[in-house]
C-alpha positions as protocol buffer text, in pm:
chain_id: "A"
residue {
  index: 1
  type: MET
  ca { x: -1982 y: -59 z: -1126 }
}
residue {
  index: 2
  type: PHE
  ca { x: -1667 y: -267 z: -1085 }
}
residue {
  index: 3
  type: LYS
  ca { x: -1484 y: 5 z: -905 }
}
residue {
  index: 4
  type: SER
  ca { x: -1775 y: 44 z: -656 }
}
residue {
  index: 5
  type: PHE
  ca { x: -1725 y: -320 z: -573 }
}
residue {
  index: 6
  type: ILE
  ca { x: -1343 y: -332 z: -551 }
}
residue {
  index: 7
  type: ALA
  ca { x: -1284 y: 16 z: -370 }
}
residue {
  index: 8
  type: PRO
  ca { x: -1423 y: -108 z: -21 }
}
residue {
  index: 9
  type: ILE
  ca { x: -1227 y: -439 z: -34 }
}
residue {
  index: 10
  type: GLN
  ca { x: -907 y: -252 z: -112 }
}
residue {
  index: 11
  type: SER
  ca { x: -979 y: 2 z: 170 }
}
residue {
  index: 12
  type: TRP
  ca { x: -1052 y: -272 z: 408 }
}
residue {
  index: 13
  type: LEU
  ca { x: -717 y: -449 z: 314 }
}
residue {
  index: 14
  type: LEU
  ca { x: -507 y: -132 z: 365 }
}
residue {
  index: 15
  type: THR
  ca { x: -664 y: -65 z: 708 }
}
residue {
  index: 16
  type: HIS
  ca { x: -538 y: -417 z: 807 }
}
residue {
  index: 17
  type: GLN
  ca { x: -203 y: -342 z: 664 }
}
residue {
  index: 18
  type: GLN
  ca { x: -216 y: -588 z: 379 }
}
residue {
  index: 19
  type: CYS
  ca { x: -137 y: -556 z: 4 }
}
residue {
  index: 20
  type: VAL
  ca { x: -437 y: -500 z: -223 }
}
residue {
  index: 21
  type: GLY
  ca { x: -288 y: -721 z: -485 }
}
residue {
  index: 22
  type: CYS
  ca { x: -171 y: -1032 z: -309 }
}
residue {
  index: 23
  type: GLY
  ca { x: -302 y: -992 z: 42 }
}
residue {
  index: 24
  type: MET
  ca { x: 42 y: -1046 z: 211 }
}
residue {
  index: 25
  type: PRO
  ca { x: 110 y: -831 z: 519 }
}
residue {
  index: 26
  type: LEU
  ca { x: 308 y: -521 z: 428 }
}
residue {
  index: 27
  type: LYS
  ca { x: 557 y: -569 z: 714 }
}
residue {
  index: 28
  type: LYS
  ca { x: 695 y: -860 z: 503 }
}
residue {
  index: 29
  type: GLY
  ca { x: 789 y: -632 z: 220 }
}
residue {
  index: 30
  type: LEU
  ca { x: 1094 y: -406 z: 170 }
}
residue {
  index: 31
  type: THR
  ca { x: 1105 y: -77 z: 360 }
}
residue {
  index: 32
  type: ARG
  ca { x: 1288 y: 223 z: 228 }
}
residue {
  index: 33
  type: LYS
  ca { x: 1281 y: 605 z: 266 }
}
residue {
  index: 34
  type: GLY
  ca { x: 1084 y: 787 z: -13 }
}
residue {
  index: 35
  type: LYS
  ca { x: 1164 y: 1115 z: -189 }
}
residue {
  index: 36
  type: ASN
  ca { x: 981 y: 1328 z: 70 }
}
residue {
  index: 37
  type: GLY
  ca { x: 1115 y: 1140 z: 357 }
}
residue {
  index: 38
  type: ALA
  ca { x: 811 y: 925 z: 396 }
}
residue {
  index: 39
  type: SER
  ca { x: 832 y: 546 z: 439 }
}
residue {
  index: 40
  type: LEU
  ca { x: 803 y: 354 z: 126 }
}
residue {
  index: 41
  type: MET
  ca { x: 696 y: -12 z: 168 }
}
residue {
  index: 42
  type: ILE
  ca { x: 728 y: -244 z: -139 }
}
residue {
  index: 43
  type: CYS
  ca { x: 545 y: -570 z: -133 }
}
residue {
  index: 44
  type: LYS
  ca { x: 665 y: -877 z: -266 }
}
residue {
  index: 45
  type: CYS
  ca { x: 444 y: -862 z: -561 }
}
residue {
  index: 46
  type: GLY
  ca { x: 592 y: -508 z: -655 }
}
residue {
  index: 47
  type: ARG
  ca { x: 312 y: -274 z: -548 }
}
residue {
  index: 48
  type: GLY
  ca { x: 432 y: 32 z: -350 }
}
residue {
  index: 49
  type: TYR
  ca { x: 269 y: 198 z: -54 }
}
residue {
  index: 50
  type: ILE
  ca { x: 338 y: 507 z: 147 }
}
residue {
  index: 51
  type: GLN
  ca { x: 318 y: 477 z: 517 }
}
residue {
  index: 52
  type: MET
  ca { x: 119 y: 787 z: 647 }
}
residue {
  index: 53
  type: SER
  ca { x: 94 y: 902 z: 998 }
}
residue {
  index: 54
  type: ASN
  ca { x: -101 y: 667 z: 1240 }
}
residue {
  index: 55
  type: ASN
  ca { x: 20 y: 358 z: 1053 }
}
residue {
  index: 56
  type: GLN
  ca { x: -221 y: 396 z: 766 }
}
residue {
  index: 57
  type: PHE
  ca { x: -112 y: 315 z: 407 }
}
residue {
  index: 58
  type: ARG
  ca { x: -200 y: 436 z: 67 }
}
residue {
  index: 59
  type: ARG
  ca { x: -86 y: 325 z: -276 }
}
residue {
  index: 60
  type: ALA
  ca { x: 229 y: 493 z: -399 }
}
residue {
  index: 61
  type: LYS
  ca { x: 224 y: 704 z: -708 }
}
residue {
  index: 62
  type: MET
  ca { x: 468 y: 620 z: -992 }
}
residue {
  index: 63
  type: SER
  ca { x: 663 y: 923 z: -937 }
}
residue {
  index: 64
  type: GLU
  ca { x: 715 y: 828 z: -578 }
}
residue {
  index: 65
  type: MET
  ca { x: 833 y: 471 z: -661 }
}
residue {
  index: 66
  type: SER
  ca { x: 1136 y: 592 z: -883 }
}
residue {
  index: 67
  type: ASP
  ca { x: 1447 y: 712 z: -708 }
}
């Protein structure tokens, strides 16, 4: 039940390019290249996001976060 309540809110935040943890815009975070050449955005709170095509984001996996 909890997940069915939180998932739409997290989806809405990601479509507006904001962190799901702290709500800060992802553009204010650190940007670097990931392992597969994708753009890895790291928010000020430490959560990682992968920038997909057409400026959409998804949460990065732990294996994608480590260099």
